[in-house]
Short mmCIF file of C-alpha atoms in Angstrom, two decimals:
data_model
loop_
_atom_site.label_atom_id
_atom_site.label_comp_id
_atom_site.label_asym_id
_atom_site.label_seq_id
_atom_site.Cartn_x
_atom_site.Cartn_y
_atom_site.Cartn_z
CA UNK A 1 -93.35 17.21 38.70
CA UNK A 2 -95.28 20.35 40.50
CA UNK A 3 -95.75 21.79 36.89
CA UNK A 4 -93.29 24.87 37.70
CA UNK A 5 -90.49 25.12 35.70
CA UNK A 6 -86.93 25.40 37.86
CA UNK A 7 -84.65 28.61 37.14
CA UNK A 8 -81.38 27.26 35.79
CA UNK A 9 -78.62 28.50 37.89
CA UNK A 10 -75.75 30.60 35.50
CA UNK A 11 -72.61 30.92 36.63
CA UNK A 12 -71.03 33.89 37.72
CA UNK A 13 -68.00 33.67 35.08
CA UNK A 14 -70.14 33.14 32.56
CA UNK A 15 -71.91 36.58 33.56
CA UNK A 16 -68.81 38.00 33.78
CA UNK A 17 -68.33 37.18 29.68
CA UNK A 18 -71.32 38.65 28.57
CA UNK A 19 -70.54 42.11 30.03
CA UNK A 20 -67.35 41.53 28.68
CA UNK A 21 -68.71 41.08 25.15
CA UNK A 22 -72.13 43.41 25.65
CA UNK A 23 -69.15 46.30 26.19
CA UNK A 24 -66.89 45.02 23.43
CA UNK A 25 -70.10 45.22 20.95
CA UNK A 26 -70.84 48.60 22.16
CA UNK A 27 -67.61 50.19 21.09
CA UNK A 28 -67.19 48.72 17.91
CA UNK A 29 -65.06 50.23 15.42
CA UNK A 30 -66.29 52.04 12.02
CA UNK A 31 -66.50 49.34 9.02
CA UNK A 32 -63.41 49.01 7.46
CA UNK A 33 -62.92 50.86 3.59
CA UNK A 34 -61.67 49.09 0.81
CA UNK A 35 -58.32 50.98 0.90
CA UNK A 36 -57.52 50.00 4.50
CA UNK A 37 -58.86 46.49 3.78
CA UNK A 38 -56.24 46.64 0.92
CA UNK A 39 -53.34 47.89 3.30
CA UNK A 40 -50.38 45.20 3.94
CA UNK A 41 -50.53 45.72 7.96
CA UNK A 42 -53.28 45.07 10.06
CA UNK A 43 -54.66 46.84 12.97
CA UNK A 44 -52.68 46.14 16.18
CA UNK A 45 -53.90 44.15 19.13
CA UNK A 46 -55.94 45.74 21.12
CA UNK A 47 -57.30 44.89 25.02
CA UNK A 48 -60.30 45.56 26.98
CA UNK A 49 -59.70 44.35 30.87
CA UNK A 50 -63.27 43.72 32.64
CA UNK A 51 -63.44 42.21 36.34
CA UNK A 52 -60.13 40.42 36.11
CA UNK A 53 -60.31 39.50 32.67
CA UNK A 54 -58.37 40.28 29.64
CA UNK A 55 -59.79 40.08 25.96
CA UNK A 56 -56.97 40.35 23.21
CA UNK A 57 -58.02 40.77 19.69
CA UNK A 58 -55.19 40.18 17.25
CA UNK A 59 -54.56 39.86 13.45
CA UNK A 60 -52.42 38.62 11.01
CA UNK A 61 -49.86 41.07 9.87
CA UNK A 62 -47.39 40.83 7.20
CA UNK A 63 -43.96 42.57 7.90
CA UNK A 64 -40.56 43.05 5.75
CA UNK A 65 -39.02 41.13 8.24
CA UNK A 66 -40.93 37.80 7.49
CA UNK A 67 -41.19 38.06 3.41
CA UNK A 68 -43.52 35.09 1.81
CA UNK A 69 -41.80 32.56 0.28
CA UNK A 70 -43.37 29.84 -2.53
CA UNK A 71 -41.12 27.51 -1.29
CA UNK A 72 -42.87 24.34 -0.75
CA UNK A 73 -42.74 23.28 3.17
CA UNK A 74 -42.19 19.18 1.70
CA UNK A 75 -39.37 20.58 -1.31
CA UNK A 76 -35.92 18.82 -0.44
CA UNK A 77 -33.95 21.70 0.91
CA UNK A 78 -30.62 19.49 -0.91
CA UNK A 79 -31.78 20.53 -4.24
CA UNK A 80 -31.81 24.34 -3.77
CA UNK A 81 -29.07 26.13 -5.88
CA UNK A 82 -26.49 27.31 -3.89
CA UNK A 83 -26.10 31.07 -2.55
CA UNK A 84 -23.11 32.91 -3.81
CA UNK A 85 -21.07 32.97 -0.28
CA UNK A 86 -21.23 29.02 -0.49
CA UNK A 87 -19.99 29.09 -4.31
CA UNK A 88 -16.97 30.52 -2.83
CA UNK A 89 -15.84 27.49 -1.62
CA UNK A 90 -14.44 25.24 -4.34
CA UNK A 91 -12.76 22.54 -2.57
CA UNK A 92 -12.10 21.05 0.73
CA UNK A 93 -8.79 19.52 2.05
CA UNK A 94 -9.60 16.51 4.43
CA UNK A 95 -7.37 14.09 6.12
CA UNK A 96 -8.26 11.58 7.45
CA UNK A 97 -6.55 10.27 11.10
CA UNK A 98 -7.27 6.89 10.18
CA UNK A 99 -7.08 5.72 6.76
CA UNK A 100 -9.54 2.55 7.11
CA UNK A 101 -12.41 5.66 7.63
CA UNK A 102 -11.05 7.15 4.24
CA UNK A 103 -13.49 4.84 1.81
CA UNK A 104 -16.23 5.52 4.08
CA UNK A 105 -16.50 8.98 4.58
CA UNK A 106 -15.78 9.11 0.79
CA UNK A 107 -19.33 7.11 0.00
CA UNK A 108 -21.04 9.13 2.50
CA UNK A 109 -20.16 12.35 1.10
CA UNK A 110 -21.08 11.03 -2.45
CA UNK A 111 -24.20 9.96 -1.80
CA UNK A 112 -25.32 13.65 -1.71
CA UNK A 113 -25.29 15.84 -4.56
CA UNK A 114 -24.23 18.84 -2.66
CA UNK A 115 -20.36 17.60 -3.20
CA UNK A 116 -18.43 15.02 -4.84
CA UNK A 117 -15.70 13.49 -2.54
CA UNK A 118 -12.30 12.26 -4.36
CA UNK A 119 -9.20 10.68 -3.14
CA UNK A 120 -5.96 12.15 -4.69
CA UNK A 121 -3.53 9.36 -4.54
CA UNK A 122 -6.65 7.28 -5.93
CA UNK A 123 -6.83 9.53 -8.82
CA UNK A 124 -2.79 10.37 -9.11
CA UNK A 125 -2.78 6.18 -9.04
CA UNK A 126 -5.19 6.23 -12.13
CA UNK A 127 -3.15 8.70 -14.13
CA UNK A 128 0.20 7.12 -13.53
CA UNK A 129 -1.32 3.42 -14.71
CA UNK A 130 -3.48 5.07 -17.42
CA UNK A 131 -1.15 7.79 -19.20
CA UNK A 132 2.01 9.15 -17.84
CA UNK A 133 2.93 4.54 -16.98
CA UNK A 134 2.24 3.82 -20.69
CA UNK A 135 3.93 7.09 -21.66
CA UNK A 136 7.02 6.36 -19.69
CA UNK A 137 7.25 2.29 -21.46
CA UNK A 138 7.51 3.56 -24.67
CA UNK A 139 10.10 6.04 -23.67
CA UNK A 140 11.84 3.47 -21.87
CA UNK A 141 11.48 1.55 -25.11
CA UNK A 142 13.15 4.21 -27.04
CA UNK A 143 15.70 4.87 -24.70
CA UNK A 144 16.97 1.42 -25.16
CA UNK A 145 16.66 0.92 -28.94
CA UNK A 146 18.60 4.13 -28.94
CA UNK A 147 21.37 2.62 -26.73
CA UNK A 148 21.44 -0.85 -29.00
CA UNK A 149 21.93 1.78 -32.04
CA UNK A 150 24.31 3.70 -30.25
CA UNK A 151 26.28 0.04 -29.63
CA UNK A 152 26.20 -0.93 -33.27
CA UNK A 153 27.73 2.06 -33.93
CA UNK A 154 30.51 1.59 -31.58
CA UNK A 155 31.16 -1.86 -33.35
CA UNK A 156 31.01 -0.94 -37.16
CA UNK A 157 33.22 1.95 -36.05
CA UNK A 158 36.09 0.48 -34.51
CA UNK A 159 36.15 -2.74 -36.68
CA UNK A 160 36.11 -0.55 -39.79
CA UNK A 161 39.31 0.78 -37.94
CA UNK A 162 40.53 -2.45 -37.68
CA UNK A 163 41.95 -2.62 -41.27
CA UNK A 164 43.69 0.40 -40.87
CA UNK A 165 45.40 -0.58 -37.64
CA UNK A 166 46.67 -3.99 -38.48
CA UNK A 167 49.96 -3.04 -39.29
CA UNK A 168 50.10 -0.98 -35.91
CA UNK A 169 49.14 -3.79 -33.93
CA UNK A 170 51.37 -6.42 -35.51
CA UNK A 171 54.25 -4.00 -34.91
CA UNK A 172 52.88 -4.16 -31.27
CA UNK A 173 52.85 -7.81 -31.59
CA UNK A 174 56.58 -7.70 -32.58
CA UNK A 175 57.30 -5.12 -29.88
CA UNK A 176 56.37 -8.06 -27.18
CA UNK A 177 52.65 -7.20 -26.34
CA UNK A 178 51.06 -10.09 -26.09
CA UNK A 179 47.56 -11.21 -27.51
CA UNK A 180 45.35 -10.44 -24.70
CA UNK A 181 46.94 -7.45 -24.21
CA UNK A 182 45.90 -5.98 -27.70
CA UNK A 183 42.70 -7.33 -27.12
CA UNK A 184 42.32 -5.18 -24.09
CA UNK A 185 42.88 -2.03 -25.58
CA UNK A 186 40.28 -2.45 -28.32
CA UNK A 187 37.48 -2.96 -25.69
CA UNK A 188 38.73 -0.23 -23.46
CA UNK A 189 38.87 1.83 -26.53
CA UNK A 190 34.74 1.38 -26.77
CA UNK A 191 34.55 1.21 -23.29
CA UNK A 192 35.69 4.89 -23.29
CA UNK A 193 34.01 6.11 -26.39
CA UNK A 194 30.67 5.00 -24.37
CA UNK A 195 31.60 6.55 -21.14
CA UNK A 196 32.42 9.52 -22.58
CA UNK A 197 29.46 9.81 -24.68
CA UNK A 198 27.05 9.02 -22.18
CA UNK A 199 27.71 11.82 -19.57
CA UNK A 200 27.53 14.49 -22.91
CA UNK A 201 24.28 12.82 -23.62
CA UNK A 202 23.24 13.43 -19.54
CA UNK A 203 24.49 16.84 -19.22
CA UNK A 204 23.53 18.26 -22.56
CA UNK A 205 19.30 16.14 -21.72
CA UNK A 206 20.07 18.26 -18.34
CA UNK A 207 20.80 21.36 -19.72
CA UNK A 208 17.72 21.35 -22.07
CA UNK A 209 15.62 20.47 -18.85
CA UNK A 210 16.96 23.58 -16.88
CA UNK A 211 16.34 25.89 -20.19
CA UNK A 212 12.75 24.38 -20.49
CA UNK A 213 11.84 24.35 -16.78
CA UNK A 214 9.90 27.44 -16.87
CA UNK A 215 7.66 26.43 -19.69
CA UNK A 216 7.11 22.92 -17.74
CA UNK A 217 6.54 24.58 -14.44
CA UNK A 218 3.95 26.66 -15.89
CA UNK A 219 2.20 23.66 -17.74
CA UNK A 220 1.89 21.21 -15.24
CA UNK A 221 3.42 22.67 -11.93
CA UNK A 222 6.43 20.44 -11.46
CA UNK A 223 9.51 22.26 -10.61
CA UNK A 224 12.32 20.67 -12.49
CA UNK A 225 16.24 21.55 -12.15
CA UNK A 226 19.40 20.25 -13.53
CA UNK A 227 19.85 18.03 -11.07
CA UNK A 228 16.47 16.48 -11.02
CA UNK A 229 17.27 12.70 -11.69
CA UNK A 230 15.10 9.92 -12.02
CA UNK A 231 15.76 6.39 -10.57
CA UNK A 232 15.47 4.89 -14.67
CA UNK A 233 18.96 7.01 -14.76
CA UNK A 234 20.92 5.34 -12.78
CA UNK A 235 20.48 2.53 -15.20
CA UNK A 236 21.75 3.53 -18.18
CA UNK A 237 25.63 4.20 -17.78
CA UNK A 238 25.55 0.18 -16.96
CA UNK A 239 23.62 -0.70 -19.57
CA UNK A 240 25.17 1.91 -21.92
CA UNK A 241 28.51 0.46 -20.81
CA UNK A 242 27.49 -3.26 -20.87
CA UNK A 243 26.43 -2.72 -24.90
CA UNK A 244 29.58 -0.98 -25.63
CA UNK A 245 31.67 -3.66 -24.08
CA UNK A 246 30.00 -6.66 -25.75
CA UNK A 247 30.09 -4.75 -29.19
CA UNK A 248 33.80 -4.61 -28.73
CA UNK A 249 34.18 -8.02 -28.29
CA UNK A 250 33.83 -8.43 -32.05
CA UNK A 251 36.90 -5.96 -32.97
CA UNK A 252 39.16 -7.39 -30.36
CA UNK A 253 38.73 -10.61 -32.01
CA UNK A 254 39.87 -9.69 -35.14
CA UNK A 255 43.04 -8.26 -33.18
CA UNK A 256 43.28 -11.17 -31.37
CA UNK A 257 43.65 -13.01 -34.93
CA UNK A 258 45.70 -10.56 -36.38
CA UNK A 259 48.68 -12.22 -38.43
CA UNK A 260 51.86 -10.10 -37.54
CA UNK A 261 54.11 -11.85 -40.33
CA UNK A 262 51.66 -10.51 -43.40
CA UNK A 263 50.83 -7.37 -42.19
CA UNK A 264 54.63 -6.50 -40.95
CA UNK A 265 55.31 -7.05 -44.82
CA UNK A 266 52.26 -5.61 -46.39
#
């Protein structure tokens, strides 16, 4: 140490700055008023360009085109109500190419609360085995108390018949008919007194279908016609015909039985 203090060397950028800011300083703008400091926009950037180097000064600015929002930057965008183009959109169609991706994509989309995913034939499966299967037992049930009525009928008819036609069959007996013979025409008798009244039962339940279709079409969509039939149908001429023949076996009995001596001479 020679006691003499050693110039520190500056570098030449850093000269450079300090005209930069020395001429910066010297035009400085007025002081800004409380209106303009109130004003939405700020001033726009401006540049000074000394030896090579360019100084930007920029401020904030708020515009119409970027509005402030309070929406929190953590809120769960989910949970936002929806806009009124996407309320347009009630429902969704979606089918599936393979049905063993059905239950999953159906659990995916549930897990959201944006939409609620639901199978039809799941929910077509729940209303058959919840309402319209009970519905359609009972009527079922109905149908065939009606058709044991309808039977008993058939049997008190034709045997109270019976004591009217004695003489007529014992003169039938004398004519050379034989037993079975007799017999037979008292069960086709109900046989035919079934038949017939079953297909007036069908058309005239047919008829009131095609007059009401309109009313059920607008009520719950299904087009019905007069020959809409349903597979429970097909069953009931047989069984309708199956009653009638074994309440005729009771009247053909008594025929069977029928003295031809006492009633020719009654």
């Amino acid at each position: 140490m020679d006691g003499h203090a050693k110039p520190i060397e500056r570098d030449p950028e850093e000269d450079v700055l300090d005209e930069a800011v020395d001429a910066e300083a010297s035009n400085e703008e007025p002081p800004v008023t409380e209106s303009e400091s109130d004003s939405p926009t700020a001033a726009a950037p401006e540049s000074t360009q000394n030896n090579g180097i360019r100084l930007v000064q920029t401020e904030a600015s708020v515009s119409d085109s970027d509005p402030v929002t309070n929406e929190d930057p953590g809120s769960d965008k989910e949970h936002r109500p929806l806009s009124i183009p996407e309320r347009e959109v009630t429902s969704i169609l979606i089918r599936n190419g393979n049905i063993m991706f059905a239950p999953g994509m159906q659990n995916a989309i549930n897990e959201g609360i944006r939409a609620q995913a639901a199978a039809p034939i799941g929910e077509i499966n729940k209303l058959m085995n919840l309402i319209v299967g009970p519905l359609l037992t009972a009527l079922l049930a109905i149908t065939g108390i009606t058709c044991a009525v309808a039977a008993v009928g058939i049997l008190v008819s034709i045997y109270n018949s019976m004591n009217d036609r004695r003489r007529d069959i014992a003169i039938m007996r004398a004519l050379g008919a034989r037993r079975t013979t007799v017999t037979s025409i008292i069960i086709f008798e109900s046989f035919q007194v079934a038949l017939i009244g079953t297909i007036a039962g069908w058309l005239l339940a047919h008829t009131a279908i095609v007059l009401y279709s309109g009313k059920i079409e607008d009520q719950t969509g299904v087009q019905v016609g007069f020959f809409t039939t349903s597979n429970y149908e097909i069953l009931v001429l047989p069984l309708v015909l199956g009653l009638a023949l074994i309440a005729a076996l009771l009247p053909a009995w008594a025929a069977y039985r029928t003295d031809v001596g006492s009633n020719l001479s009654a």
